[in-house]
Tab-separated table of C-alpha atoms in Angstrom:
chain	number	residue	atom	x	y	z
S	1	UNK	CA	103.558	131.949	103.076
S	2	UNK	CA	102.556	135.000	104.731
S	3	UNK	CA	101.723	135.374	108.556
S	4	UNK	CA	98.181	135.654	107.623
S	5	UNK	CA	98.204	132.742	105.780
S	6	UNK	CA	99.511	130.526	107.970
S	7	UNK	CA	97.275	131.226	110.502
S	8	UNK	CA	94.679	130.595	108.287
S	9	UNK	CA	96.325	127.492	107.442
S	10	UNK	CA	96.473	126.402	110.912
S	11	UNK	CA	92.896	127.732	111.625
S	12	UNK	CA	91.559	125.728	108.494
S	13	UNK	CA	92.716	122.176	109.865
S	14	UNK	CA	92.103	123.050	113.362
S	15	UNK	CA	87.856	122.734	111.648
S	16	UNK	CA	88.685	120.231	109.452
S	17	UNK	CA	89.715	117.494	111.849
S	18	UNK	CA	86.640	118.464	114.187
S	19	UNK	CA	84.696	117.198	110.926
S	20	UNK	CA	86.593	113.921	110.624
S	21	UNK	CA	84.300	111.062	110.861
S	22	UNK	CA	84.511	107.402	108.863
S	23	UNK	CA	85.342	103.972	109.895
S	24	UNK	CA	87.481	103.338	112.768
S	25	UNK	CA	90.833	101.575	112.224
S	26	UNK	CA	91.437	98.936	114.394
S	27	UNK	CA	94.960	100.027	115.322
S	28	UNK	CA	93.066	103.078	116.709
S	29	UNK	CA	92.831	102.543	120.237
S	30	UNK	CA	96.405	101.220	120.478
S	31	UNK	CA	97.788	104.793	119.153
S	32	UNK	CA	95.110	106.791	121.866
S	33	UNK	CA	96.356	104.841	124.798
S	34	UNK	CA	99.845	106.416	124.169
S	35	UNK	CA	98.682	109.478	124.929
S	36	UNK	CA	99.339	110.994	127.945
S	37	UNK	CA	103.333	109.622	127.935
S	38	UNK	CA	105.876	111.754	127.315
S	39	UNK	CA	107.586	109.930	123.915
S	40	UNK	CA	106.620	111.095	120.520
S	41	UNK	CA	104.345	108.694	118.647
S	42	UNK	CA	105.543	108.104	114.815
S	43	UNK	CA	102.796	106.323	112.668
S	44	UNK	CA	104.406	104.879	109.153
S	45	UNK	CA	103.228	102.578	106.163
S	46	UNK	CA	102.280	102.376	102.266
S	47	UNK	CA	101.691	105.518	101.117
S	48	UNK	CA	97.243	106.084	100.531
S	49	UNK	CA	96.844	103.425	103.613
S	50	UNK	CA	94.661	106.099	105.980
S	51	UNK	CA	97.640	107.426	108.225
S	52	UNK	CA	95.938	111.359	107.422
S	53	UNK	CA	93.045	109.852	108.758
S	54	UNK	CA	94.041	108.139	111.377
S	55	UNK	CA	95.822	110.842	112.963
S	56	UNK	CA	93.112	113.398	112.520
S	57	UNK	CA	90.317	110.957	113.553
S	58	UNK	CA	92.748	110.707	117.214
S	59	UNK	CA	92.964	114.528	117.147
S	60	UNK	CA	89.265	114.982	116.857
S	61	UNK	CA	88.982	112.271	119.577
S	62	UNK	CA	91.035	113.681	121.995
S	63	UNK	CA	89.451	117.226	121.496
S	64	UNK	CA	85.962	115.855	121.745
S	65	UNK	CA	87.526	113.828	125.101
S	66	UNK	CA	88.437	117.226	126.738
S	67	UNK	CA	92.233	115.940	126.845
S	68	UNK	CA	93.116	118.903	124.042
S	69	UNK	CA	91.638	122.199	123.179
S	70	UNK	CA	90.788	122.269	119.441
S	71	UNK	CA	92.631	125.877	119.774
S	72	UNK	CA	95.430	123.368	120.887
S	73	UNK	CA	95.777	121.100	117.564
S	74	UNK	CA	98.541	121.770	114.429
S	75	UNK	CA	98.078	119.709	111.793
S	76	UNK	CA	100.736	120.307	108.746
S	77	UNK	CA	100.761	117.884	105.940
S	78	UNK	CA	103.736	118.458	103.836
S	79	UNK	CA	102.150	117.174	100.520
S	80	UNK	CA	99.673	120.081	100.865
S	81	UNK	CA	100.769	122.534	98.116
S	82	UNK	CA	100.677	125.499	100.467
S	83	UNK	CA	103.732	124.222	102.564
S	84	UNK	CA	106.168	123.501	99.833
S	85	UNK	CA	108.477	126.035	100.663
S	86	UNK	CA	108.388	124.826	104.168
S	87	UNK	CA	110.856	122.134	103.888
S	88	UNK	CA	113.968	123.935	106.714
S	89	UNK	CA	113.659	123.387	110.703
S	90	UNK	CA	114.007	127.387	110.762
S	91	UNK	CA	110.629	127.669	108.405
S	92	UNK	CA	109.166	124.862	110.471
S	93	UNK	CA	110.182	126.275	113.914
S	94	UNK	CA	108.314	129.962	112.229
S	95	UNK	CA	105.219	128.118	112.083
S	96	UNK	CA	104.814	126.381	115.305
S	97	UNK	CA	105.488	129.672	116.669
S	98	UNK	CA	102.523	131.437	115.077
S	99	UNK	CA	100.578	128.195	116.243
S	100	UNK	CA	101.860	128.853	119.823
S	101	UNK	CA	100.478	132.655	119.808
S	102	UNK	CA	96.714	131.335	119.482
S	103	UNK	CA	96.972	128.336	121.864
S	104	UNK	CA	95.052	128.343	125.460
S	105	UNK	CA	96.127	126.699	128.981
S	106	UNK	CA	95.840	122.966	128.608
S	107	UNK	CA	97.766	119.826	126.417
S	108	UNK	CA	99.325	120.854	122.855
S	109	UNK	CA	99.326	118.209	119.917
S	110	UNK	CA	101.222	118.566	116.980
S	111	UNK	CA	100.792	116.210	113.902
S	112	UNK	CA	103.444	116.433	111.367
S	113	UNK	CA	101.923	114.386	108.056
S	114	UNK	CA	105.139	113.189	105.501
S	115	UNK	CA	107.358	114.870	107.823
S	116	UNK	CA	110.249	113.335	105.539
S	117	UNK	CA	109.505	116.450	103.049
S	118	UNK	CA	111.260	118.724	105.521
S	119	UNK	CA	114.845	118.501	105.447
S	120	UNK	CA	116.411	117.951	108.944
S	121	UNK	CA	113.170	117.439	110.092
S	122	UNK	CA	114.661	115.342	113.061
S	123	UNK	CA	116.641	118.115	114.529
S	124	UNK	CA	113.615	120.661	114.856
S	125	UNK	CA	111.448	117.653	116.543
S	126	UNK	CA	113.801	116.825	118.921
S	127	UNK	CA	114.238	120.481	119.930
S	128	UNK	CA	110.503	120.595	120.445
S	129	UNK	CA	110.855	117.581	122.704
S	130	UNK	CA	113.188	118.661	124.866
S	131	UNK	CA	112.257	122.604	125.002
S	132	UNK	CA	108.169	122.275	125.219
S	133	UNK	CA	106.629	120.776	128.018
S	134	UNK	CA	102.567	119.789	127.733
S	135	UNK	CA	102.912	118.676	123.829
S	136	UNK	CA	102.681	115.691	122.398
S	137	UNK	CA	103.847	115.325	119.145
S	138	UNK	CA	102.719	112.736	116.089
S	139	UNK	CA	104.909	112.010	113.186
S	140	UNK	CA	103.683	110.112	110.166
S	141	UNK	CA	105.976	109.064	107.002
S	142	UNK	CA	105.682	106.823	104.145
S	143	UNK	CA	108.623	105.611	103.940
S	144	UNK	CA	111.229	103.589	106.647
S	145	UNK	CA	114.360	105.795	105.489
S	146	UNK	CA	112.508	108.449	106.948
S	147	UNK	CA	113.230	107.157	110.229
S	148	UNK	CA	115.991	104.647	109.903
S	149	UNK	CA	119.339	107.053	110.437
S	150	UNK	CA	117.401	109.843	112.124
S	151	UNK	CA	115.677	108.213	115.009
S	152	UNK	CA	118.930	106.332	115.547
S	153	UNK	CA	121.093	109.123	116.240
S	154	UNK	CA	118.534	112.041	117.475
S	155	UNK	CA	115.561	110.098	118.583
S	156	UNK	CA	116.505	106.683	119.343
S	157	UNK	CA	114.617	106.002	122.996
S	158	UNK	CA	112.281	109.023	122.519
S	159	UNK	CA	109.607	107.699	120.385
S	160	UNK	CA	107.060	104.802	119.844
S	161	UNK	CA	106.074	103.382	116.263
S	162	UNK	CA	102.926	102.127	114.708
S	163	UNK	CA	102.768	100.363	111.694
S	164	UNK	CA	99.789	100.811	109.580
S	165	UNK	CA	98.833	98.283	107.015
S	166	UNK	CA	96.035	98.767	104.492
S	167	UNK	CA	92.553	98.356	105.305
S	168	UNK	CA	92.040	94.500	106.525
S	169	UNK	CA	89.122	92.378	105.329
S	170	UNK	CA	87.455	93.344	108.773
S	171	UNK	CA	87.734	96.421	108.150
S	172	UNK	CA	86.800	96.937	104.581
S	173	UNK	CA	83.206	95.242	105.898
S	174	UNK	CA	82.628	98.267	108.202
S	175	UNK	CA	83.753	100.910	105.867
S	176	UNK	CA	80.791	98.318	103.600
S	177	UNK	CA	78.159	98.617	107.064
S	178	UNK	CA	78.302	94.574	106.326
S	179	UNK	CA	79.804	93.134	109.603
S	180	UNK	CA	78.356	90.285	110.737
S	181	UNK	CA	78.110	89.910	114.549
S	182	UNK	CA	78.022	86.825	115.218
S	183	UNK	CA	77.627	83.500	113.596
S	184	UNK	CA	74.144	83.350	112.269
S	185	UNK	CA	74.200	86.600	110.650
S	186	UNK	CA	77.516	85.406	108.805
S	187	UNK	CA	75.589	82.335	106.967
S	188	UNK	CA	72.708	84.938	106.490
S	189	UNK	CA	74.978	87.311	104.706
S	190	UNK	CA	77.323	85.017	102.927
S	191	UNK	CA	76.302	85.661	99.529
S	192	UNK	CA	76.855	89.553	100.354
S	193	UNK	CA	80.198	88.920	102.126
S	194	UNK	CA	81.958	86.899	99.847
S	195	UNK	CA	81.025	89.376	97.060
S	196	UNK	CA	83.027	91.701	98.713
S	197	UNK	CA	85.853	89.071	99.790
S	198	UNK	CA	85.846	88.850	95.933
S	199	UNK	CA	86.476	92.835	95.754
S	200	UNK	CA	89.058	93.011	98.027
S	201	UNK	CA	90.587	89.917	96.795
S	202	UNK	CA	90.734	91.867	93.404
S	203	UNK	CA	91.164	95.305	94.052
S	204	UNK	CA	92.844	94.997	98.047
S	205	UNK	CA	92.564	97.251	100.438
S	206	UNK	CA	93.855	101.145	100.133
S	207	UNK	CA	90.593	102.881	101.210
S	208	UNK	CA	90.676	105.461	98.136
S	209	UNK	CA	89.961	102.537	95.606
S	210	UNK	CA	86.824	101.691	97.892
S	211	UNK	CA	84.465	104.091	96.264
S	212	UNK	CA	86.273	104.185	92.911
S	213	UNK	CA	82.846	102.902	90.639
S	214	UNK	CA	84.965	100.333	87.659
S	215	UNK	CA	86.948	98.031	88.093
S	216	UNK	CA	89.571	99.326	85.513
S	217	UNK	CA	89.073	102.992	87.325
S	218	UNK	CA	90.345	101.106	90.308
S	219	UNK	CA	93.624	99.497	88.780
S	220	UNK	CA	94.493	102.920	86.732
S	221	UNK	CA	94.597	104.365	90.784
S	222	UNK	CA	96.577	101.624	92.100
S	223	UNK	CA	98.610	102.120	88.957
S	224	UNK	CA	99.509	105.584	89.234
S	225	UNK	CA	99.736	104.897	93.010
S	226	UNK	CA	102.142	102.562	92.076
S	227	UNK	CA	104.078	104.893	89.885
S	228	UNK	CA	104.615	107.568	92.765
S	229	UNK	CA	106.113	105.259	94.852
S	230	UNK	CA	108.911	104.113	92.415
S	231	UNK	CA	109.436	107.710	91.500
S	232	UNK	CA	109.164	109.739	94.678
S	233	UNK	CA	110.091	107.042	97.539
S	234	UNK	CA	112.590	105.182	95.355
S	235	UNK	CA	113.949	106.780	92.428
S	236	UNK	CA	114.333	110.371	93.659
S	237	UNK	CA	115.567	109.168	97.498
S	238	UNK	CA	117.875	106.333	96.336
S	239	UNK	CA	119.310	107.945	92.824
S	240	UNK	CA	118.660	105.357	91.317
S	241	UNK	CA	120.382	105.051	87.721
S	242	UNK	CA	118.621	101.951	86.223
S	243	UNK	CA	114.678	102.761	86.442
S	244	UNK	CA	112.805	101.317	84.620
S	245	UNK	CA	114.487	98.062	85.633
S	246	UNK	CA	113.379	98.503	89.260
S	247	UNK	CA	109.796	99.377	87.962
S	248	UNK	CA	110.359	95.685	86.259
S	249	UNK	CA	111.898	94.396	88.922
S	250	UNK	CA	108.927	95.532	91.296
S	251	UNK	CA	106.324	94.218	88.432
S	252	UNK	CA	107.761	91.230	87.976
S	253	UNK	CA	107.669	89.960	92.007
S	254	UNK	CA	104.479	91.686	92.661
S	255	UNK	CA	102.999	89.231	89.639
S	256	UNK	CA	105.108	86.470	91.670
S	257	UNK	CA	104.350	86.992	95.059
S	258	UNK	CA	104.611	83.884	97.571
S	259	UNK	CA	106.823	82.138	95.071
S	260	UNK	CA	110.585	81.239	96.392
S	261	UNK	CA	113.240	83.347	94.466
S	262	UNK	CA	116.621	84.431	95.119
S	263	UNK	CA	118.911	86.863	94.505
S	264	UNK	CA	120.633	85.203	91.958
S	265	UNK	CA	117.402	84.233	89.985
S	266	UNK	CA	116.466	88.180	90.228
S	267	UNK	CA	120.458	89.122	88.675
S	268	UNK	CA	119.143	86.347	85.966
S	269	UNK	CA	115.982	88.087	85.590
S	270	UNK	CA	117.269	91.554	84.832
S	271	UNK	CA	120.192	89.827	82.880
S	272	UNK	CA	117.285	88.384	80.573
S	273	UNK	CA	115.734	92.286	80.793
S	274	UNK	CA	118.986	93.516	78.642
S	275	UNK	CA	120.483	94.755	81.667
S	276	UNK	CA	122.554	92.939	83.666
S	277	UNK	CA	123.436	93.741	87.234
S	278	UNK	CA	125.646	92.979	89.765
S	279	UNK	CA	124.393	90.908	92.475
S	280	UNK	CA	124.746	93.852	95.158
S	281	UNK	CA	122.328	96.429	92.595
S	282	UNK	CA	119.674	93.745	93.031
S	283	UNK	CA	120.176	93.393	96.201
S	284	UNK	CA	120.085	97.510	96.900
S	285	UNK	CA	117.002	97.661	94.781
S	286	UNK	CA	115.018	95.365	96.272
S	287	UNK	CA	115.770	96.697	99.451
S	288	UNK	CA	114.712	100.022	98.147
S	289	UNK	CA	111.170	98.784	97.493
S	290	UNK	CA	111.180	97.609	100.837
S	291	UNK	CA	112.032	100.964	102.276
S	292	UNK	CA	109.013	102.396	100.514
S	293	UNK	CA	106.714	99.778	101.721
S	294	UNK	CA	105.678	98.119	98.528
S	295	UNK	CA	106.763	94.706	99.726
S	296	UNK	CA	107.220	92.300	102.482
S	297	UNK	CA	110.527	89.926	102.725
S	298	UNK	CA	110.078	86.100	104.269
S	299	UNK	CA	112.514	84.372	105.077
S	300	UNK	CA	113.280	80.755	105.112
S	301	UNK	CA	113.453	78.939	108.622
S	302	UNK	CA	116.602	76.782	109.306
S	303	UNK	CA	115.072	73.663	110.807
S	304	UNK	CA	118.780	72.511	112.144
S	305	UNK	CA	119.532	75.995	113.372
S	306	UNK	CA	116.272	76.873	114.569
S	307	UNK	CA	116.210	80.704	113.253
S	308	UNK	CA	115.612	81.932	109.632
S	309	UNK	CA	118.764	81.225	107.738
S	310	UNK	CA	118.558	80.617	103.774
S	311	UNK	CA	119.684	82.695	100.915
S	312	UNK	CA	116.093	81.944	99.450
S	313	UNK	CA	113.214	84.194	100.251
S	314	UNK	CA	109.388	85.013	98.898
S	315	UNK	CA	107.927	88.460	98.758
S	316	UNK	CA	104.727	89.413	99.986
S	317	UNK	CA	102.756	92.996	98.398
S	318	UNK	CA	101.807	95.534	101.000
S	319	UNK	CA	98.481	95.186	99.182
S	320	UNK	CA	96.744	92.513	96.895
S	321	UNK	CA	95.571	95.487	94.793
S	322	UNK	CA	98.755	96.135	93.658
S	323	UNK	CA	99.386	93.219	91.875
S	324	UNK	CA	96.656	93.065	90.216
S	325	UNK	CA	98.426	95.551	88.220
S	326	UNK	CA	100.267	93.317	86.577
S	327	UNK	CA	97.938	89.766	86.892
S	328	UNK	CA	94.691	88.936	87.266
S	329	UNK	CA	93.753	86.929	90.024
S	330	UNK	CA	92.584	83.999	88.248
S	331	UNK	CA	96.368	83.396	87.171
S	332	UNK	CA	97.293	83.417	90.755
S	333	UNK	CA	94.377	83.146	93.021
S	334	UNK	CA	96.247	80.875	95.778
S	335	UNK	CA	99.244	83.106	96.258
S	336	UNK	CA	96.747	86.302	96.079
S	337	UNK	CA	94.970	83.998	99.401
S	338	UNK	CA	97.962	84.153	100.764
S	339	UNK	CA	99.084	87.072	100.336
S	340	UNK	CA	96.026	88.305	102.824
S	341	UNK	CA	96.929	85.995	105.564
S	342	UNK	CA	100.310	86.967	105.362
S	343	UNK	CA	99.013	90.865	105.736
S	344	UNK	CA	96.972	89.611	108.452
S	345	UNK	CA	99.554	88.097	110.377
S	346	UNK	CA	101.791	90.886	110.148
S	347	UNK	CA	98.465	92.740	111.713
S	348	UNK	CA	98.780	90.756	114.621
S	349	UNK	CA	102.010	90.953	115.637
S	350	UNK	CA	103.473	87.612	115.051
S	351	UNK	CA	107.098	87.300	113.325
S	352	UNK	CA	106.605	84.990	109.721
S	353	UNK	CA	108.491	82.775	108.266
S	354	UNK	CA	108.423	79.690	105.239
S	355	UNK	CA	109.675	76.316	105.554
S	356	UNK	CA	110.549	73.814	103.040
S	357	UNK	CA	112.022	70.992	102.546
S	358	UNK	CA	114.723	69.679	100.229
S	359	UNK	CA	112.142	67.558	98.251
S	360	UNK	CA	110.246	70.688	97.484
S	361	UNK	CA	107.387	70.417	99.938
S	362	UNK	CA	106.629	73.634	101.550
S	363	UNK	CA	104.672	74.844	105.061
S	364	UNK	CA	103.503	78.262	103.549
S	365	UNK	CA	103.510	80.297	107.163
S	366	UNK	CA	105.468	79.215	110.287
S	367	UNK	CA	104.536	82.047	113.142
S	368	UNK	CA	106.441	82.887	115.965
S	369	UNK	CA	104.602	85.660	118.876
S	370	UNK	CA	104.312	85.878	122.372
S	371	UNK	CA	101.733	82.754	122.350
S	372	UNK	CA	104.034	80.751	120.785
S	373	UNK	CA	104.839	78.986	117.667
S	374	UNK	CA	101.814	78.634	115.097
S	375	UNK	CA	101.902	76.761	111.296
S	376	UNK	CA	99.266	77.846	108.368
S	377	UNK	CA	98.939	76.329	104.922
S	378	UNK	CA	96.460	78.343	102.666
S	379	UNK	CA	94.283	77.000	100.005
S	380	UNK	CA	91.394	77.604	97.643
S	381	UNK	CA	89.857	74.306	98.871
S	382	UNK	CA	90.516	70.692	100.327
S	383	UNK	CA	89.848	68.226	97.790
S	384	UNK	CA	91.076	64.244	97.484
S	385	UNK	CA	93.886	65.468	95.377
S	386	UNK	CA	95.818	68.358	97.338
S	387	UNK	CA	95.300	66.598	100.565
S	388	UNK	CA	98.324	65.072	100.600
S	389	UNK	CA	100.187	67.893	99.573
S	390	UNK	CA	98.451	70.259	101.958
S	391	UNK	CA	98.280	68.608	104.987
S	392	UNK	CA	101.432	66.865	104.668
S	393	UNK	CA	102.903	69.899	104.621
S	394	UNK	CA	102.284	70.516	108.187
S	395	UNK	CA	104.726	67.320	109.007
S	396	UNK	CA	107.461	69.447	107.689
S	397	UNK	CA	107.707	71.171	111.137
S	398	UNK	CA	106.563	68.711	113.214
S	399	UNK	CA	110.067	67.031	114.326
S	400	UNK	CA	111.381	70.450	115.193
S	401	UNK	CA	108.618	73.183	116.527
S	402	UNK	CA	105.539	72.970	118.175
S	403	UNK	CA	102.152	74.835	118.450
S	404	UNK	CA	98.519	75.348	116.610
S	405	UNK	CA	98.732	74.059	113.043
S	406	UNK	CA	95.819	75.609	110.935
S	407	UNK	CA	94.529	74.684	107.414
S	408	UNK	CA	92.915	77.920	106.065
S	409	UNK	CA	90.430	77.626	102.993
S	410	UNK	CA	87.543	79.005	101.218
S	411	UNK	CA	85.588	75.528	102.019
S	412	UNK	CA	82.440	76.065	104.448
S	413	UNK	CA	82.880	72.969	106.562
S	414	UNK	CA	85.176	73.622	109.816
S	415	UNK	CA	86.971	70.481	111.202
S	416	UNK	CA	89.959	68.607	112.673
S	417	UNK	CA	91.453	66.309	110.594
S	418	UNK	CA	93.853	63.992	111.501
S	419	UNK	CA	97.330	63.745	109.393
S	420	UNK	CA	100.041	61.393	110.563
S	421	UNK	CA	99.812	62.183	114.058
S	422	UNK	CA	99.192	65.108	113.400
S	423	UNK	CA	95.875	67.487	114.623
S	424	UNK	CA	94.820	69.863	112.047
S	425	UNK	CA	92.451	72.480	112.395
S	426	UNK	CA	90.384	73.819	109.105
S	427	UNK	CA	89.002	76.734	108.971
S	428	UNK	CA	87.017	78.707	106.915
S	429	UNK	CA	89.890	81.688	105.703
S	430	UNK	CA	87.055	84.818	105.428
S	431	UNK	CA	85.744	84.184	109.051
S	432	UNK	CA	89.188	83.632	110.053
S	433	UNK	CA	89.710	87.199	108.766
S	434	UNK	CA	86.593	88.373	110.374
S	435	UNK	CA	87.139	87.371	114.041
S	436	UNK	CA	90.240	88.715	115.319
């Protein structure tokens, strides 16, 4: 790019984010209370999950606040086709000198979008953090090898990180105007509300599939959505040799998700594929698809040992959309419920695990946070016959941890019910979504 048109570039943005309007993400006001300290702030997660537009929705905030000038503001998003040849510290370093020959007196903030397209990237940051004072500097990335060996050599203790997850149910009913506000207008707009739990159940939360009109529209997104994460966050970063294995691989536990595996029953499964593996390729790929975000790991908890300790797992999908790739949700509608409570305790900060016993019962969440210990068993609905099942699954844990055990469902009827001693509380699993 030319001198001209990098200016122009700069100029361009330095509008567009003034124009940024939408729904607010609830990690919003988290990320703008960083502001003002000196570390650099590094927003990750799923690639298509709103990080562009949560960053320029803060940068239009903190112009419209008076805290930057709007001459003030770089934005650079390395996917946009202009800066492809940008991808050195000394092409990088060119531009944010041409942006620094057009700024006025006051606070600097610099938003690099998929910084992980620029090679080195960490080097040139770090020089801007130690040589400019006044600037505050955003990272985003969609991908955790973006950051793993770089911010533990050149930025470790210089940054803070924010996680951003897909739209939650909460949020997909403001981006729908259909938030209830209390109570009454919940049971008033029921009908309305659980036609779109039913959508995001379905079709999850990634904001682009929101105004996507077909159903089958939406899945051929999420599909090729899908497809760029395997090839450019995987298969490209990793080398990986066997591909379409790990697109298998990643098919087969997104149809599976909340179901116990192993790594042996995955070396089985590719075995079965026509391509057997070693135990340590499985293990590498899986972590791969990790990396990129596609899926969540939970570990078993070790009753004896009181810490998670099992070479047994389940895997979670960064978003129930994505499975529904490869099932429909009638084949698996309990573990798609899941699925979204695990996504929303991951929102709220608490660490997850399973538990199970040798008999085969099985405590779907236990929760550890700063409030304590908390247990959650999710179901379609409480009926005579999974009573026993469900709620005795909360005994599991009993002997050994403490703390709020909650029966989520889609019943309408909210209770305590007794179990053995036990306390339960059941709640209704949408307005347990709605009501932080």
């Amino acid at each position: 790019m030319t001198s001209e048109n990098t200016r122009q570039l700069i100029f361009e943005w330095q509008q567009r984010v003034m124009t940024r309007q939408g729904v607010p993400r609830l990690m919003e006001p988290r990320v703008l209370e960083s502001f003002g300290s000196r570390p650099i702030k590094i927003i990750t997660g799923f690639r298509r999950s709103g990080k562009s537009f949560l960053t320029q929705r803060i940068a239009r905030q903190l112009v419209t606040s008076g805290a930057v000038p709007q001459e003030n503001v770089l934005y650079l998003n390395f996917e946009d086709y202009r800066l492809l040849e940008c991808v050195t510290p000394e092409q990088l370093d060119q531009i944010f000198t041409l942006f620094s020959q057009t700024t006025v007196n006051g606070r600097r903030l610099v938003i690099f979008d998929e910084i992980q397209n620029v090679q080195n990237w960490d080097r040139f940051v770090r020089t801007l953090y130690e040589r400019e004072d006044d600037l505050e500097i955003v990272l985003t990335g969609s991908n955790s090898e973006l950051l793993s060996a770089e911010l533990g050599s050149n930025l470790a203790g210089r940054f803070i990180e924010f996680f951003l997850l897909p739209f939650s149910f909460r949020e997909f009913l403001l981006y729908r105007n259909a938030l209830p506000k209390g109570a009454r207008e919940f049971e008033r707009r029921q009908p309305l509300i659980q036609r779109h739990f039913n959508e995001y159940l379905n079709f999850g939360g990634l904001p682009e599939v929101f105004d996507i009109p077909s159903g089958e529209a939406k899945l051929s997104y999420l599909s090729g959505v899908l497809t760029k994460v395997v090839l450019d966050d995987v298969v490209k970063r990793f080398r990986v040799e066997h591909v379409g294995l790990l697109e298998k691989l990643l098919r087969y536990l997104l149809a599976t998700v909340g179901n116990i595996t192993s790594y042996a029953a995955l070396v089985k499964k590719s075995a079965a594929l026509g391509v057997p593996l070693k135990n340590s390729t499985v293990i590498d790929y899986v972590a791969y698809l990790q990396k990129s975000f596609a899926l969540f790991e939970v570990g078993k908890f070790s009753w004896k040992q009181s810490r998670h300790f099992s070479t047994s797992r389940k895997y979670y999908a960064i978003d129930t959309g994505l499975a529904s790739i490869v099932r429909p949700v009638e084949e698996n509608r309990s573990f798609r419920l899941e699925n979204i409570v695990f996504l929303e305790l991951k929102r709220r900060g608490a660490e997850v695990f399973y538990g199970s016993s040798d008999s085969g019962r099985e405590i779907d969440f236990l929760t550890r946070s700063d409030e304590g210990w908390a247990q959650y068993q999710v179901a379609d609905t409480l009926t005579d016959e999974n009573r026993k099942r469900e709620l005795g699954a909360f005994t599991l844990a009993a002997p050994h941890i403490s703390g709020c055990t909650t029966l989520l469902t889609l019943d309408a009827v909210e209770d305590t019910l007794q179990y053995d001693g036990l306390e339960i509380k059941r709640q209704n699993l949408i307005k347990w979504l709605v009501w932080v």
